[in-house]
Each structure stands twice: as C-alpha cells, then as structure tokens.
C-alpha cells in the first residue's frame, strides 16, 4: 500500500514512520506555558515537516539551505538586514502585512516598510522639498489625511522617503548625506503638500545570498517605482505604505517584494517645462510632475 504526496509516493510503513516523528516533535511542545508560543511552534512544525516530506528534501538540499541561511546571517549587520530582504522576496513580509491590516472600508491600504526608513529625517514646512541633494524630476505631491468618517486629521505626522533617479537611497551612499526624505505635519484641514522626486524603478540590494537566490530562480530584483509614506496621528492606527506610478512598466513585470496594491497606484501627471507650479514658481525648462494621495486612517478603536 502506498500513500501519495504531491511529488512522489512512499510506502504506508514509511509514511507512518515520518508521521510518527512529526507527532513526537509536536508533543515536545505540549508543555509550552505560553499558549500562543505553543500554537506557533506546533504549526511551524507541521508545515515544515509537511514541506520536507512533500518535496522529499535531499540531505544535500538541506545542507544547501543551511549554508544559504548562514550566508544570510553573515552579511547581516547594523546597516544591512538580509533576513528582512529574504522575507520580502518570499512575500512573507507582505503576507504578514495583509494578515495584520485587513481591508477596512475605505481605509488606505498598507504595504512593506523596506529597510531604508530613518527615524531622524528632517522636518520640512508644508510645501517644502524632501529632495535635498538627490537628483530626479521634481514632483509636487499633495493630499489629505482623514479618518474613515471623513474627518480631517490635523497635525498628522507624514514621513516620506524615496530613492534618487539612480535608484539609490541616501543611506546607500558612503557620505552620510540626507536626501530624499523628510517629515511634515498636516495643517488644520488635514492637508499636506511637498516637493519630492518622480519615483523611478530600482533594484533591491542583490549582491548577497538573496540576490543569488533571485538569479537562480530567474527573478528580477527590481521594485516598481514608489514613494514611501508613514503616517502617524494620536488615536489612529499608524499607516506604512507607498504610492506607485500609474503606467510604470514594472507594475506589469512585477514588484520584487510583492508590495503593489491597485489602490496605491496613482497618476503622476507630467507637466511640461514652463508650466507654473502650484506654489507659484516657474521651473523654467525643467519638466515636473504632480500627484495626489488622499490618505484615510483607521481609528485605534475601530474593528479590524
Ligand atoms: C524599499 O522599498 O525600500 C524596499 C522594500 C523591500 C526590500 C528592499 C527595499
Ligand atoms: Fe523603497
């Protein structure tokens, strides 16, 4: 008699031996005092054993996996977090975000945080510029922050950060520059506005083990063009999200960390040279773009 797994067949006797081991490991967690830890460890055991049995993992493959995880650890330091990158490209980061941020009426959807946020980005006034020394096409970004009942949220802290036109965040340069990032606060109508750069596609760091894994599986490291936001306000759930650029071909090719949500794709309207800007300036022969992002935050006491 045989028992069928998705890739191969094993005898009933073999299947029973394998299942008995899984049961012994599950039992080993029975005395875990914290019920949540017990649930997580037993579920992890079930899925991990099922995976090993389903693919009939060879000992050589298991060694390769250990070497891979060791390399992920070795390249990780206080500036580079290869484990988060691994979680990102496996869709685990995004799945965790989906599980923890269920659709909530008209509330703005969340997406991945990424590794390039800095706590102490400078404050800019409304209408200020986040670019600093970063190069790229100027982009006017405006919008409102409201709660799910349509009430404007004044004084919300809006953190924004993005890569330059060469695809690098300031922290990826060695000269300690602060560029392409800032925070500002919404006014009494919940409105914000600032100058940034029109986002362009860029690859996630791919010179380490995660990059090798992407190459081996014929996957691109490139992210769809985006501008990061983190919005915080008292009594409201913090939102970590991005906006993406409508028409960016990378949206069809795919985002390497699975961060795209349709509701976050925004029109970035190209403005020909000499078009007066919303803050009454003329950028001369420089083209610029403008976009709008209206943000809706969930109240802490609202059901998730
Ligand atoms: C980012 O968008 O900055 C990012 C997200 C995930 C992995 C690497 C970078
Ligand atoms: Fe990014």
Tab-separated table of N, CA and C and ligand atoms in Angstrom, residues 81 84-86 88-89 93 112-117 161-163 169 172 202-205 221 223-224 226 228 242 244 255-257, ligand 1:
chain	number	residue	atom	x	y	z
A	81	UNK	N	20.123	44.233	6.468
A	81	UNK	CA	19.312	43.189	7.093
A	81	UNK	C	18.845	42.227	6.006
A	84	UNK	N	15.405	40.320	6.474
A	84	UNK	CA	14.172	41.026	6.079
A	84	UNK	C	14.028	40.982	4.555
A	85	UNK	N	15.164	41.145	3.876
A	85	UNK	CA	15.130	41.076	2.412
A	85	UNK	C	14.603	39.703	1.954
A	86	UNK	N	15.063	38.662	2.632
A	86	UNK	CA	14.607	37.306	2.308
A	86	UNK	C	13.101	37.181	2.541
A	88	UNK	N	11.023	39.579	2.469
A	88	UNK	CA	10.362	40.417	1.458
A	88	UNK	C	10.201	39.670	0.135
A	89	UNK	N	11.282	39.047	-0.351
A	89	UNK	CA	11.203	38.432	-1.687
A	89	UNK	C	10.406	37.132	-1.661
A	93	UNK	N	6.831	39.114	4.187
A	93	UNK	CA	6.580	40.437	4.790
A	93	UNK	C	5.199	40.923	4.379
A	112	UNK	N	4.753	47.155	2.286
A	112	UNK	CA	6.004	46.850	3.001
A	112	UNK	C	6.741	48.106	3.479
A	113	UNK	N	7.441	47.957	4.573
A	113	UNK	CA	8.190	49.068	5.172
A	113	UNK	C	9.514	49.272	4.440
A	114	UNK	N	10.193	48.162	4.120
A	114	UNK	CA	11.512	48.263	3.496
A	114	UNK	C	12.566	48.653	4.513
A	115	UNK	N	13.837	48.580	4.115
A	115	UNK	CA	14.933	48.791	5.076
A	115	UNK	C	15.478	50.215	5.112
A	116	UNK	N	14.883	51.159	4.375
A	116	UNK	CA	15.553	52.447	4.186
A	116	UNK	C	14.943	53.613	4.957
A	117	UNK	N	14.051	53.328	5.901
A	117	UNK	CA	13.490	54.408	6.725
A	117	UNK	C	14.536	54.852	7.755
A	161	UNK	N	9.874	59.039	2.162
A	161	UNK	CA	11.249	58.730	1.769
A	161	UNK	C	11.254	58.001	0.429
A	162	UNK	N	12.312	58.253	-0.359
A	162	UNK	CA	12.372	57.670	-1.696
A	162	UNK	C	13.807	57.626	-2.201
A	163	UNK	N	13.996	56.813	-3.259
A	163	UNK	CA	15.312	56.702	-3.903
A	163	UNK	C	15.498	57.864	-4.883
A	169	UNK	N	18.894	55.061	-2.272
A	169	UNK	CA	18.516	55.873	-1.110
A	169	UNK	C	19.777	56.533	-0.565
A	172	UNK	N	22.451	54.541	1.136
A	172	UNK	CA	23.282	53.623	0.355
A	172	UNK	C	24.566	54.299	-0.151
A	202	UNK	N	13.908	50.691	-9.090
A	202	UNK	CA	15.286	50.414	-8.637
A	202	UNK	C	15.338	48.992	-8.101
A	203	UNK	N	16.537	48.389	-8.145
A	203	UNK	CA	16.643	47.024	-7.611
A	203	UNK	C	16.865	47.039	-6.110
A	204	UNK	N	16.296	46.085	-5.409
A	204	UNK	CA	16.648	45.902	-4.002
A	204	UNK	C	18.103	45.409	-3.960
A	205	UNK	N	18.785	45.562	-2.821
A	205	UNK	CA	20.176	45.092	-2.786
A	205	UNK	C	20.235	43.615	-3.211
A	221	UNK	N	15.316	41.602	-9.336
A	221	UNK	CA	15.318	42.288	-8.038
A	221	UNK	C	14.612	43.647	-8.077
A	223	UNK	N	12.134	46.762	-8.029
A	223	UNK	CA	10.870	47.168	-7.427
A	223	UNK	C	10.169	48.142	-8.350
A	224	UNK	N	8.852	48.088	-8.386
A	224	UNK	CA	8.077	49.103	-9.100
A	224	UNK	C	8.346	50.460	-8.450
A	226	UNK	N	8.178	53.834	-6.601
A	226	UNK	CA	7.287	54.140	-5.479
A	226	UNK	C	7.857	55.237	-4.608
A	228	UNK	N	7.622	56.201	-0.481
A	228	UNK	CA	7.185	55.659	0.819
A	228	UNK	C	6.504	56.718	1.681
A	242	UNK	N	3.101	52.897	0.418
A	242	UNK	CA	3.750	53.651	-0.665
A	242	UNK	C	2.664	54.089	-1.633
A	244	UNK	N	2.466	54.133	-5.912
A	244	UNK	CA	3.136	53.642	-7.112
A	244	UNK	C	2.719	54.504	-8.307
A	255	UNK	N	6.626	43.423	-9.012
A	255	UNK	CA	7.411	44.082	-7.969
A	255	UNK	C	8.130	42.978	-7.188
A	256	UNK	N	9.439	43.124	-7.010
A	256	UNK	CA	10.223	42.015	-6.437
A	256	UNK	C	9.815	41.662	-5.013
A	257	UNK	N	9.113	42.573	-4.310
A	257	UNK	CA	8.726	42.258	-2.929
A	257	UNK	C	7.199	42.199	-2.765
B	1	LIG	C1	12.085	49.524	-0.329
B	1	LIG	O1	11.098	49.797	-0.928
B	1	LIG	O2	12.756	50.443	0.057
B	1	LIG	C2	12.457	48.089	-0.117
B	1	LIG	C3	11.492	47.191	0.267
B	1	LIG	C4	11.821	45.874	0.470
B	1	LIG	C5	13.132	45.456	0.277
B	1	LIG	C6	14.104	46.367	-0.122
B	1	LIG	C7	13.763	47.694	-0.332
